[in-house]
Amino acid sequence: MMTSDELQVRLAELAASTLVPGAAVAILRGEETVSAVTGVANMNTGAPVVANTLFASGSICKVFTASLIMTLVDDGLVELDAPVQRYLPDFTLADPVKSAAVTVRMLLSHTSGLPRNFFPDDPAGPDVIEKFMQRLKAVPFPGTPGKQWSYSNPGMVTLGRIAEVLTKQTYDDALDQRILRPLGLNATTYPDRMIMGSTAVGHLVDPATGDVTPAPLFRKWFGNAPAGSTLWLDVAALIGFARMHLDGGLGPDGHRVLSEESVAAMQTPLADIWGFLYPRWGLGWGIADVGDRRLVAHAGGNIGMQSTLWVIPDQHAAVAVLTNSGTGFGLNSTLAAEILEREFGLELPAPPSPPDAPESVDPSLYVGRYGSVEGDLVVTCDANGSLYVQVEPEASQVDAGRLMGGPTEPSRFPMTCVDAERSRFLVAAGPEGSPLASMPMEFYEADSAGCPRVANLLFLAERVG
């Protein structure tokens, strides 16, 4: 296995080339762990990244939330195929019929049809998740429960609310007492604990100048806590969490946190995904099979932070990377891929790329406006029959885009059909080599004339015109 010195040299090289002020990486193989850090936790203070520096987990927290729910399954308090309304009788979005059909399993596997994002900005407090759920009642329900995979932050928040109701605790307390403390992790959602040690802040990079500055905010969107807005941890905590899933649900002292059955269920594929980083999804985990070898994984982002975690069960191994820059995705993906190939002989599948000869489609089937709580997708056609999609983000999405690297203004991109039968396209939403260079876009639920009702590019949107 790589030495700490070798790992530190490569981490520092990548941090410099990707404009990342500070980062931490750890590799677990068997019972051996190797780790390294580089850079600063905060450019304002110059405080260095150290072994126990806390970074934002981002959406890796979703696997923590899924694990929390599975402790309730183990305790007989939750049934995966029960409707959400069994536990939250007032759960609904703007479509009550669809809402009644959503199950716990659908939320865990991102097959509920709920929107990708919803960003109410209530202040932190013990009832902030309850307030989120009340506001969700007015939100359109774009997908169809159980029909297709579509990543959903509100789905994870709903799971967090289930945990609150059944444990009679806040989400923060339930997560702390059922997952974080039993595993002895240096991880917390409590701000008073964060300030007691080394804690990284996010940094933003100006795409025009390359200037790197600390983000204007430390945390935001507290109602999205179960989806990943408030959990901070160090790289050893990510490895410790992965170890529990590798050890069949046992903590470091032999205490059982999850049943073996729940650990296995979380790593069992439930949904196939086209064009995404992970080709399949289980209960909380993304899943990628390389040959006959299974990897489970999740990545995350928060305000000026990026994270990634890969777990290799047949090697009792894991790779974790944490960065404090909005450009950290490049470092995380490059370093993790290098480690997986060098140390474990695993070459990750390449993302889809446009074919030399795009498939032909009737553009009139797709032209139109597709709306959602996150904004609109407007599909147009030029005189040559080429399709384009314009992303028009809603105001809260613009705010999120400024802090997390999403769209901040209407942007028009070319579409290339790669599978006419399944209405699958690739959208050139960024420069070649970037994660936005070939964004997957799909259309679903065609009517008798072949016109789809739903479009999916970053978020689900229903045809409105």
Tab-separated table of C-alpha atoms in Angstrom:
chain	number	residue	atom	x	y	z
A	1	MET	CA	0.000	0.000	0.000
A	2	MET	CA	1.122	3.574	-0.603
A	3	THR	CA	3.051	5.133	2.246
A	4	SER	CA	1.822	8.255	4.007
A	5	ASP	CA	4.653	10.215	2.411
A	6	GLU	CA	3.723	9.048	-1.107
A	7	LEU	CA	0.082	9.846	-0.457
A	8	GLN	CA	0.907	13.296	0.892
A	9	VAL	CA	3.022	14.191	-2.145
A	10	ARG	CA	0.267	13.204	-4.579
A	11	LEU	CA	-2.411	14.943	-2.507
A	12	ALA	CA	-0.404	18.180	-2.469
A	13	GLU	CA	0.179	17.994	-6.242
A	14	LEU	CA	-3.503	17.590	-6.973
A	15	ALA	CA	-4.520	20.285	-4.482
A	16	ALA	CA	-2.247	22.770	-6.242
A	17	SER	CA	-3.498	21.879	-9.722
A	18	THR	CA	-7.192	21.957	-8.769
A	19	LEU	CA	-7.093	25.139	-6.629
A	20	VAL	CA	-7.957	23.328	-3.393
A	21	PRO	CA	-6.657	25.108	-0.245
A	22	GLY	CA	-6.799	22.047	2.003
A	23	ALA	CA	-7.531	18.329	1.811
A	24	ALA	CA	-7.338	15.028	3.660
A	25	VAL	CA	-7.241	11.451	2.349
A	26	ALA	CA	-7.253	8.026	3.979
A	27	ILE	CA	-7.005	4.459	2.698
A	28	LEU	CA	-8.196	1.429	4.674
A	29	ARG	CA	-7.051	-2.042	3.647
A	30	GLY	CA	-7.697	-4.898	6.020
A	31	GLU	CA	-6.745	-3.532	9.423
A	32	GLU	CA	-4.184	-1.026	8.109
A	33	THR	CA	-4.955	2.654	7.504
A	34	VAL	CA	-2.739	5.162	5.708
A	35	SER	CA	-3.641	8.863	5.654
A	36	ALA	CA	-2.311	12.258	4.626
A	37	VAL	CA	-3.289	15.927	4.761
A	38	THR	CA	-2.225	19.065	2.947
A	39	GLY	CA	-2.826	22.803	2.938
A	40	VAL	CA	-4.907	25.083	5.110
A	41	ALA	CA	-8.324	24.702	6.701
A	42	ASN	CA	-9.109	28.412	6.337
A	43	MET	CA	-7.322	30.870	4.042
A	44	ASN	CA	-8.393	33.745	6.289
A	45	THR	CA	-6.484	32.393	9.280
A	46	GLY	CA	-3.859	30.177	7.671
A	47	ALA	CA	-4.714	27.384	10.120
A	48	PRO	CA	-3.316	24.140	8.695
A	49	VAL	CA	-5.286	21.022	7.897
A	50	VAL	CA	-4.396	18.410	10.520
A	51	ALA	CA	-5.399	14.782	10.962
A	52	ASN	CA	-8.558	15.628	12.935
A	53	THR	CA	-9.725	18.626	10.884
A	54	LEU	CA	-13.480	18.505	10.345
A	55	PHE	CA	-14.790	18.971	6.793
A	56	ALA	CA	-18.351	19.047	5.474
A	57	SER	CA	-19.627	15.575	4.627
A	58	GLY	CA	-22.038	16.928	2.043
A	59	SER	CA	-24.292	14.245	0.621
A	60	ILE	CA	-22.231	11.387	2.054
A	61	CYS	CA	-24.436	12.177	5.050
A	62	LYS	CA	-27.251	10.473	3.129
A	63	VAL	CA	-25.641	7.104	3.853
A	64	PHE	CA	-25.509	8.073	7.541
A	65	THR	CA	-29.221	8.952	7.384
A	66	ALA	CA	-29.973	5.679	5.600
A	67	SER	CA	-28.032	3.812	8.292
A	68	LEU	CA	-30.024	5.645	10.965
A	69	ILE	CA	-33.275	4.509	9.337
A	70	MET	CA	-31.990	0.940	9.152
A	71	THR	CA	-31.418	0.977	12.928
A	72	LEU	CA	-35.148	1.668	13.189
A	73	VAL	CA	-35.826	-1.221	10.813
A	74	ASP	CA	-33.702	-3.446	13.056
A	75	ASP	CA	-35.700	-2.261	16.077
A	76	GLY	CA	-38.974	-3.194	14.368
A	77	LEU	CA	-40.118	0.424	14.191
A	78	VAL	CA	-39.969	0.806	10.394
A	79	GLU	CA	-41.007	-1.459	7.523
A	80	LEU	CA	-39.256	-0.631	4.258
A	81	ASP	CA	-42.299	-1.218	2.061
A	82	ALA	CA	-44.714	0.634	4.288
A	83	PRO	CA	-46.080	3.932	2.982
A	84	VAL	CA	-44.402	6.994	4.413
A	85	GLN	CA	-47.812	8.161	5.630
A	86	ARG	CA	-47.853	5.301	8.163
A	87	TYR	CA	-45.132	7.193	10.048
A	88	LEU	CA	-45.894	10.733	8.874
A	89	PRO	CA	-49.692	10.879	8.412
A	90	ASP	CA	-49.549	14.459	7.109
A	91	PHE	CA	-46.799	13.741	4.548
A	92	THR	CA	-47.773	15.135	1.176
A	93	LEU	CA	-46.623	17.230	-1.725
A	94	ALA	CA	-48.990	19.064	-4.057
A	95	ASP	CA	-50.212	15.729	-5.506
A	96	PRO	CA	-51.878	13.760	-2.677
A	97	VAL	CA	-52.403	10.599	-4.750
A	98	LYS	CA	-48.724	10.264	-5.633
A	99	SER	CA	-47.715	11.201	-2.104
A	100	ALA	CA	-49.781	8.358	-0.648
A	101	ALA	CA	-47.908	5.850	-2.834
A	102	VAL	CA	-44.403	6.733	-1.589
A	103	THR	CA	-42.719	4.071	0.559
A	104	VAL	CA	-39.687	4.174	2.829
A	105	ARG	CA	-37.771	1.938	0.407
A	106	MET	CA	-38.441	4.392	-2.434
A	107	LEU	CA	-36.986	7.252	-0.398
A	108	LEU	CA	-33.863	5.252	0.483
A	109	SER	CA	-33.278	4.209	-3.143
A	110	HIS	CA	-34.167	7.569	-4.764
A	111	THR	CA	-37.104	6.058	-6.667
A	112	SER	CA	-39.847	8.115	-4.999
A	113	GLY	CA	-40.292	10.670	-7.803
A	114	LEU	CA	-39.790	13.589	-5.402
A	115	PRO	CA	-37.915	16.667	-6.679
A	116	ARG	CA	-34.129	16.743	-6.543
A	117	ASN	CA	-33.828	19.925	-4.479
A	118	PHE	CA	-35.892	22.191	-2.277
A	119	PHE	CA	-34.149	24.980	-0.376
A	120	PRO	CA	-36.320	26.691	2.250
A	121	ASP	CA	-34.049	28.852	4.367
A	122	ASP	CA	-35.463	28.592	7.879
A	123	PRO	CA	-33.002	29.292	10.711
A	124	ALA	CA	-31.488	26.439	12.692
A	125	GLY	CA	-33.660	25.072	15.481
A	126	PRO	CA	-35.165	21.858	16.843
A	127	ASP	CA	-38.216	22.168	14.565
A	128	VAL	CA	-36.425	23.121	11.332
A	129	ILE	CA	-37.016	19.725	9.677
A	130	GLU	CA	-40.676	19.770	10.700
A	131	LYS	CA	-40.950	23.222	9.080
A	132	PHE	CA	-39.291	21.852	5.931
A	133	MET	CA	-41.955	19.139	5.717
A	134	GLN	CA	-44.739	21.697	6.122
A	135	ARG	CA	-43.325	23.796	3.286
A	136	LEU	CA	-42.924	20.692	1.114
A	137	LYS	CA	-46.723	20.316	0.987
A	138	ALA	CA	-46.993	23.064	-1.640
A	139	VAL	CA	-44.214	21.678	-3.861
A	140	PRO	CA	-45.133	19.991	-7.179
A	141	PHE	CA	-44.566	16.219	-7.380
A	142	PRO	CA	-42.743	15.776	-10.716
A	143	GLY	CA	-42.104	12.026	-10.947
A	144	THR	CA	-44.096	8.859	-10.427
A	145	PRO	CA	-43.381	6.807	-7.286
A	146	GLY	CA	-41.407	3.658	-8.071
A	147	LYS	CA	-41.163	4.494	-11.763
A	148	GLN	CA	-37.579	5.685	-12.240
A	149	TRP	CA	-34.459	6.651	-10.312
A	150	SER	CA	-34.051	10.345	-9.573
A	151	TYR	CA	-31.826	11.716	-6.827
A	152	SER	CA	-33.816	13.540	-4.163
A	153	ASN	CA	-32.691	15.653	-1.229
A	154	PRO	CA	-36.278	16.160	0.043
A	155	GLY	CA	-36.622	12.378	0.102
A	156	MET	CA	-33.735	12.166	2.554
A	157	VAL	CA	-35.169	14.988	4.658
A	158	THR	CA	-38.416	13.011	4.845
A	159	LEU	CA	-36.455	10.040	6.204
A	160	GLY	CA	-34.880	12.322	8.786
A	161	ARG	CA	-38.330	13.452	9.879
A	162	ILE	CA	-39.433	9.812	10.220
A	163	ALA	CA	-36.465	9.271	12.536
A	164	GLU	CA	-37.463	12.309	14.604
A	165	VAL	CA	-41.053	11.157	15.040
A	166	LEU	CA	-40.202	7.550	15.908
A	167	THR	CA	-37.309	8.320	18.276
A	168	LYS	CA	-38.949	11.424	19.773
A	169	GLN	CA	-35.604	13.181	19.277
A	170	THR	CA	-34.252	15.771	16.902
A	171	TYR	CA	-32.482	14.377	13.857
A	172	ASP	CA	-29.191	15.661	15.268
A	173	ASP	CA	-29.660	13.784	18.541
A	174	ALA	CA	-30.875	10.580	16.888
A	175	LEU	CA	-27.914	10.535	14.494
A	176	ASP	CA	-25.480	11.291	17.299
A	177	GLN	CA	-26.815	8.639	19.665
A	178	ARG	CA	-27.493	5.853	17.167
A	179	ILE	CA	-24.593	6.237	14.698
A	180	LEU	CA	-21.868	8.763	15.519
A	181	ARG	CA	-21.231	8.061	19.203
A	182	PRO	CA	-21.509	4.250	19.050
A	183	LEU	CA	-18.840	4.313	16.324
A	184	GLY	CA	-16.620	6.739	18.240
A	185	LEU	CA	-16.453	9.099	15.263
A	186	ASN	CA	-15.013	12.603	15.290
A	187	ALA	CA	-18.161	13.796	13.556
A	188	THR	CA	-20.942	16.161	14.556
A	189	THR	CA	-23.817	18.324	13.428
A	190	TYR	CA	-23.526	20.503	16.558
A	191	PRO	CA	-21.786	23.856	15.906
A	192	ASP	CA	-20.591	24.184	19.513
A	193	ARG	CA	-18.568	20.995	19.054
A	194	MET	CA	-17.156	22.161	15.732
A	195	ILE	CA	-15.536	25.255	17.225
A	196	MET	CA	-13.693	23.232	19.873
A	197	GLY	CA	-11.164	21.844	17.395
A	198	SER	CA	-9.842	22.218	13.864
A	199	THR	CA	-12.701	22.861	11.448
A	200	ALA	CA	-12.379	23.664	7.758
A	201	VAL	CA	-14.400	26.342	6.004
A	202	GLY	CA	-15.458	26.188	2.383
A	203	HIS	CA	-13.720	28.126	-0.381
A	204	LEU	CA	-15.029	29.346	-3.729
A	205	VAL	CA	-13.069	29.693	-6.955
A	206	ASP	CA	-13.770	32.485	-9.445
A	207	PRO	CA	-14.006	30.654	-12.789
A	208	ALA	CA	-12.824	33.731	-14.684
A	209	THR	CA	-9.728	34.555	-12.635
A	210	GLY	CA	-8.985	31.414	-10.649
A	211	ASP	CA	-8.985	33.449	-7.441
A	212	VAL	CA	-9.734	31.356	-4.344
A	213	THR	CA	-11.540	32.967	-1.395
A	214	PRO	CA	-13.277	31.673	1.735
A	215	ALA	CA	-17.010	31.217	1.223
A	216	PRO	CA	-19.226	33.970	2.667
A	217	LEU	CA	-21.175	31.424	4.744
A	218	PHE	CA	-20.185	28.453	6.886
A	219	ARG	CA	-23.527	26.589	6.859
A	220	LYS	CA	-26.987	27.120	5.361
A	221	TRP	CA	-30.234	25.231	4.545
A	222	PHE	CA	-30.576	23.669	7.996
A	223	GLY	CA	-33.800	21.902	7.025
A	224	ASN	CA	-31.754	19.817	4.613
A	225	ALA	CA	-29.655	18.359	7.460
A	226	PRO	CA	-30.567	14.691	6.756
A	227	ALA	CA	-29.545	15.243	3.128
A	228	GLY	CA	-26.117	16.590	4.087
A	229	SER	CA	-26.137	20.290	4.955
A	230	THR	CA	-24.885	20.137	8.557
A	231	LEU	CA	-22.676	17.074	9.199
A	232	TRP	CA	-18.944	17.766	9.637
A	233	LEU	CA	-16.349	15.014	10.149
A	234	ASP	CA	-12.685	14.179	9.767
A	235	VAL	CA	-11.286	11.692	7.286
A	236	ALA	CA	-10.795	9.042	9.978
A	237	ALA	CA	-14.518	9.275	10.760
A	238	LEU	CA	-15.381	8.473	7.150
A	239	ILE	CA	-13.111	5.447	7.319
A	240	GLY	CA	-14.624	4.445	10.671
A	241	PHE	CA	-18.130	4.646	9.221
A	242	ALA	CA	-17.050	2.576	6.219
A	243	ARG	CA	-15.450	0.021	8.549
A	244	MET	CA	-18.793	-0.535	10.298
A	245	HIS	CA	-20.358	-1.376	6.924
A	246	LEU	CA	-17.421	-3.682	6.142
A	247	ASP	CA	-17.700	-5.422	9.530
A	248	GLY	CA	-21.333	-6.414	9.128
A	249	GLY	CA	-22.672	-3.596	11.287
A	250	LEU	CA	-20.281	-3.888	14.230
A	251	GLY	CA	-18.652	-0.897	15.890
A	252	PRO	CA	-14.976	-0.771	16.905
A	253	ASP	CA	-15.695	-2.255	20.342
A	254	GLY	CA	-17.789	-5.103	18.947
A	255	HIS	CA	-21.055	-3.311	19.741
A	256	ARG	CA	-23.695	-3.940	17.074
A	257	VAL	CA	-24.875	-0.758	15.364
A	258	LEU	CA	-26.642	-2.400	12.403
A	259	SER	CA	-27.721	-5.966	11.764
A	260	GLU	CA	-25.839	-7.955	9.144
A	261	GLU	CA	-29.105	-8.164	7.211
A	262	SER	CA	-29.455	-4.372	7.097
A	263	VAL	CA	-25.848	-3.896	5.992
A	264	ALA	CA	-26.370	-6.414	3.173
A	265	ALA	CA	-29.695	-4.852	2.159
A	266	MET	CA	-28.094	-1.427	1.859
A	267	GLN	CA	-25.508	-2.838	-0.577
A	268	THR	CA	-28.060	-4.681	-2.743
A	269	PRO	CA	-28.955	-2.934	-6.040
A	270	LEU	CA	-32.549	-1.746	-6.337
A	271	ALA	CA	-32.397	0.735	-9.209
A	272	ASP	CA	-30.452	0.949	-12.457
A	273	ILE	CA	-29.092	4.362	-13.423
A	274	TRP	CA	-27.946	5.600	-16.804
A	275	GLY	CA	-25.117	8.091	-17.122
A	276	PHE	CA	-24.534	8.615	-13.410
A	277	LEU	CA	-21.328	8.182	-11.428
A	278	TYR	CA	-22.715	4.931	-10.001
A	279	PRO	CA	-24.656	2.650	-12.392
A	280	ARG	CA	-26.965	1.284	-9.671
A	281	TRP	CA	-28.385	2.286	-6.311
A	282	GLY	CA	-29.201	0.421	-3.128
A	283	LEU	CA	-30.531	1.699	0.194
A	284	GLY	CA	-28.482	4.868	0.607
A	285	TRP	CA	-25.411	3.617	-1.264
A	286	GLY	CA	-24.473	4.152	-4.883
A	287	ILE	CA	-23.239	0.873	-6.360
A	288	ALA	CA	-20.644	0.204	-9.064
A	289	ASP	CA	-19.656	-3.318	-10.094
A	290	VAL	CA	-16.267	-3.744	-11.780
A	291	GLY	CA	-16.305	-7.236	-13.242
A	292	ASP	CA	-17.481	-9.475	-10.415
A	293	ARG	CA	-16.340	-7.044	-7.724
A	294	ARG	CA	-18.734	-4.702	-5.967
A	295	LEU	CA	-18.006	-1.179	-4.825
A	296	VAL	CA	-20.396	0.952	-2.802
A	297	ALA	CA	-19.883	4.671	-2.663
A	298	HIS	CA	-21.211	8.175	-2.215
A	299	ALA	CA	-19.937	11.665	-2.928
A	300	GLY	CA	-20.959	15.003	-1.519
A	301	GLY	CA	-20.787	18.749	-1.800
A	302	ASN	CA	-21.574	21.661	0.468
A	303	ILE	CA	-20.716	25.356	0.471
A	304	GLY	CA	-17.221	25.351	-1.029
A	305	MET	CA	-16.527	21.738	-0.030
A	306	GLN	CA	-16.412	18.348	-1.785
A	307	SER	CA	-16.138	14.801	-0.424
A	308	THR	CA	-16.019	11.214	-1.663
A	309	LEU	CA	-16.099	7.735	-0.131
A	310	TRP	CA	-15.514	4.411	-1.902
A	311	VAL	CA	-15.912	1.084	-0.097
A	312	ILE	CA	-14.607	-2.248	-1.455
A	313	PRO	CA	-16.240	-5.036	0.586
A	314	ASP	CA	-14.259	-7.982	-0.829
A	315	GLN	CA	-10.991	-6.286	0.212
A	316	HIS	CA	-12.249	-4.919	3.539
A	317	ALA	CA	-11.094	-1.605	2.105
A	318	ALA	CA	-12.168	1.996	1.691
A	319	VAL	CA	-10.914	5.265	0.219
A	320	ALA	CA	-12.022	8.635	1.636
A	321	VAL	CA	-11.158	12.136	0.427
A	322	LEU	CA	-12.254	15.485	1.895
A	323	THR	CA	-11.574	18.915	0.377
A	324	ASN	CA	-12.469	22.513	1.248
A	325	SER	CA	-12.987	23.952	-2.232
A	326	GLY	CA	-15.826	23.987	-4.709
A	327	THR	CA	-13.304	22.636	-7.231
A	328	GLY	CA	-12.550	19.646	-5.012
A	329	PHE	CA	-14.495	17.275	-7.266
A	330	GLY	CA	-11.536	17.144	-9.643
A	331	LEU	CA	-9.108	16.262	-6.861
A	332	ASN	CA	-11.468	13.745	-5.268
A	333	SER	CA	-12.341	11.896	-8.460
A	334	THR	CA	-8.766	11.813	-9.778
A	335	LEU	CA	-7.148	10.690	-6.532
A	336	ALA	CA	-9.809	8.111	-5.697
A	337	ALA	CA	-9.613	6.616	-9.206
A	338	GLU	CA	-5.811	6.435	-8.999
A	339	ILE	CA	-5.909	4.713	-5.614
A	340	LEU	CA	-8.618	2.261	-6.651
A	341	GLU	CA	-6.626	1.236	-9.722
A	342	ARG	CA	-3.153	1.182	-8.141
A	343	GLU	CA	-4.019	-0.416	-4.807
A	344	PHE	CA	-7.008	-2.592	-5.676
A	345	GLY	CA	-6.845	-3.183	-9.436
A	346	LEU	CA	-10.198	-1.500	-9.989
A	347	GLU	CA	-10.706	0.697	-13.044
A	348	LEU	CA	-13.908	2.680	-12.739
A	349	PRO	CA	-16.234	2.728	-15.755
A	350	ALA	CA	-15.859	5.771	-17.977
A	351	PRO	CA	-18.765	8.224	-18.108
A	352	PRO	CA	-20.872	8.185	-21.282
A	353	SER	CA	-19.572	10.165	-24.233
A	354	PRO	CA	-21.338	11.395	-27.379
A	355	PRO	CA	-21.340	8.838	-30.211
A	356	ASP	CA	-19.630	9.546	-33.529
A	357	ALA	CA	-23.018	9.167	-35.210
A	358	PRO	CA	-25.856	10.472	-33.002
A	359	GLU	CA	-29.190	8.699	-33.284
A	360	SER	CA	-31.938	10.552	-35.093
A	361	VAL	CA	-35.164	11.534	-33.357
A	362	ASP	CA	-38.277	13.535	-34.118
A	363	PRO	CA	-37.385	16.802	-32.359
A	364	SER	CA	-41.016	17.888	-32.153
A	365	LEU	CA	-41.658	15.187	-29.548
A	366	TYR	CA	-39.329	16.850	-27.064
A	367	VAL	CA	-39.698	20.571	-27.761
A	368	GLY	CA	-41.455	22.359	-24.925
A	369	ARG	CA	-41.164	23.770	-21.438
A	370	TYR	CA	-40.750	21.456	-18.453
A	371	GLY	CA	-41.268	23.042	-15.029
A	372	SER	CA	-40.418	22.226	-11.420
A	373	VAL	CA	-39.821	23.854	-8.043
A	374	GLU	CA	-36.148	24.076	-9.060
A	375	GLY	CA	-36.731	25.960	-12.294
A	376	ASP	CA	-37.544	25.184	-15.917
A	377	LEU	CA	-35.982	23.120	-18.678
A	378	VAL	CA	-36.828	24.628	-22.072
A	379	VAL	CA	-36.172	22.362	-25.062
A	380	THR	CA	-35.944	24.072	-28.457
A	381	CYS	CA	-35.051	23.076	-31.995
A	382	ASP	CA	-33.100	25.055	-34.594
A	383	ALA	CA	-33.624	25.140	-38.360
A	384	ASN	CA	-31.357	22.114	-38.806
A	385	GLY	CA	-33.394	19.972	-36.439
A	386	SER	CA	-30.798	20.114	-33.658
A	387	LEU	CA	-32.141	20.112	-30.108
A	388	TYR	CA	-31.041	22.441	-27.312
A	389	VAL	CA	-32.022	22.683	-23.663
A	390	GLN	CA	-32.041	25.911	-21.692
A	391	VAL	CA	-31.802	25.604	-17.910
A	392	GLU	CA	-33.665	28.424	-16.150
A	393	PRO	CA	-32.988	28.063	-12.400
A	394	GLU	CA	-35.463	29.257	-9.784
A	395	ALA	CA	-34.294	31.987	-7.372
A	396	SER	CA	-33.298	29.649	-4.521
A	397	GLN	CA	-31.382	27.524	-7.021
A	398	VAL	CA	-29.471	30.610	-8.165
A	399	ASP	CA	-28.479	31.217	-4.548
A	400	ALA	CA	-27.392	27.589	-4.194
A	401	GLY	CA	-25.555	27.764	-7.497
A	402	ARG	CA	-23.437	30.694	-6.335
A	403	LEU	CA	-22.395	28.775	-3.227
A	404	MET	CA	-22.142	25.262	-4.644
A	405	GLY	CA	-21.294	25.623	-8.313
A	406	GLY	CA	-24.693	25.108	-9.941
A	407	PRO	CA	-26.400	27.202	-12.625
A	408	THR	CA	-26.838	30.863	-11.711
A	409	GLU	CA	-28.428	32.194	-14.898
A	410	PRO	CA	-30.304	30.786	-17.891
A	411	SER	CA	-27.900	28.690	-19.960
A	412	ARG	CA	-28.508	26.973	-23.318
A	413	PHE	CA	-26.745	23.723	-24.222
A	414	PRO	CA	-26.760	21.340	-27.221
A	415	MET	CA	-28.353	17.895	-26.865
A	416	THR	CA	-27.049	14.737	-28.564
A	417	CYS	CA	-29.288	11.670	-28.765
A	418	VAL	CA	-27.528	8.450	-27.757
A	419	ASP	CA	-30.587	6.180	-27.414
A	420	ALA	CA	-33.711	7.165	-29.336
A	421	GLU	CA	-35.772	4.230	-28.059
A	422	ARG	CA	-35.215	5.230	-24.427
A	423	SER	CA	-35.193	9.001	-25.113
A	424	ARG	CA	-31.682	9.430	-23.741
A	425	PHE	CA	-29.478	12.389	-24.574
A	426	LEU	CA	-26.129	13.820	-23.546
A	427	VAL	CA	-25.972	17.550	-22.864
A	428	ALA	CA	-22.727	19.485	-23.327
A	429	ALA	CA	-23.112	21.718	-20.264
A	430	GLY	CA	-19.414	22.327	-19.608
A	431	PRO	CA	-15.943	22.218	-21.137
A	432	GLU	CA	-14.450	18.938	-22.308
A	433	GLY	CA	-12.948	17.012	-19.415
A	434	SER	CA	-15.238	18.571	-16.806
A	435	PRO	CA	-18.020	16.601	-15.065
A	436	LEU	CA	-20.535	18.754	-16.982
A	437	ALA	CA	-19.143	17.895	-20.433
A	438	SER	CA	-21.615	15.030	-20.988
A	439	MET	CA	-24.583	15.403	-18.666
A	440	PRO	CA	-27.211	12.662	-19.029
A	441	MET	CA	-30.734	13.788	-19.872
A	442	GLU	CA	-33.722	11.452	-20.097
A	443	PHE	CA	-37.388	11.795	-20.941
A	444	TYR	CA	-40.137	9.600	-19.462
A	445	GLU	CA	-43.821	8.744	-19.604
A	446	ALA	CA	-44.616	9.399	-23.263
A	447	ASP	CA	-48.243	9.862	-24.277
A	448	SER	CA	-49.923	8.065	-27.176
A	449	ALA	CA	-48.307	10.505	-29.626
A	450	GLY	CA	-44.847	9.855	-28.185
A	451	CYS	CA	-44.482	13.178	-26.346
A	452	PRO	CA	-42.856	12.689	-22.931
A	453	ARG	CA	-44.388	14.136	-19.772
A	454	VAL	CA	-41.207	14.299	-17.686
A	455	ALA	CA	-37.656	15.483	-18.415
A	456	ASN	CA	-34.680	14.745	-16.167
A	457	LEU	CA	-31.526	16.861	-16.385
A	458	LEU	CA	-30.075	17.491	-12.927
A	459	PHE	CA	-33.691	17.577	-11.715
A	460	LEU	CA	-37.111	16.190	-12.677
A	461	ALA	CA	-39.428	18.581	-14.497
A	462	GLU	CA	-42.974	18.120	-15.836
A	463	ARG	CA	-44.125	19.344	-19.239
A	464	VAL	CA	-46.013	22.608	-18.795
A	465	GLY	CA	-46.014	23.930	-22.340
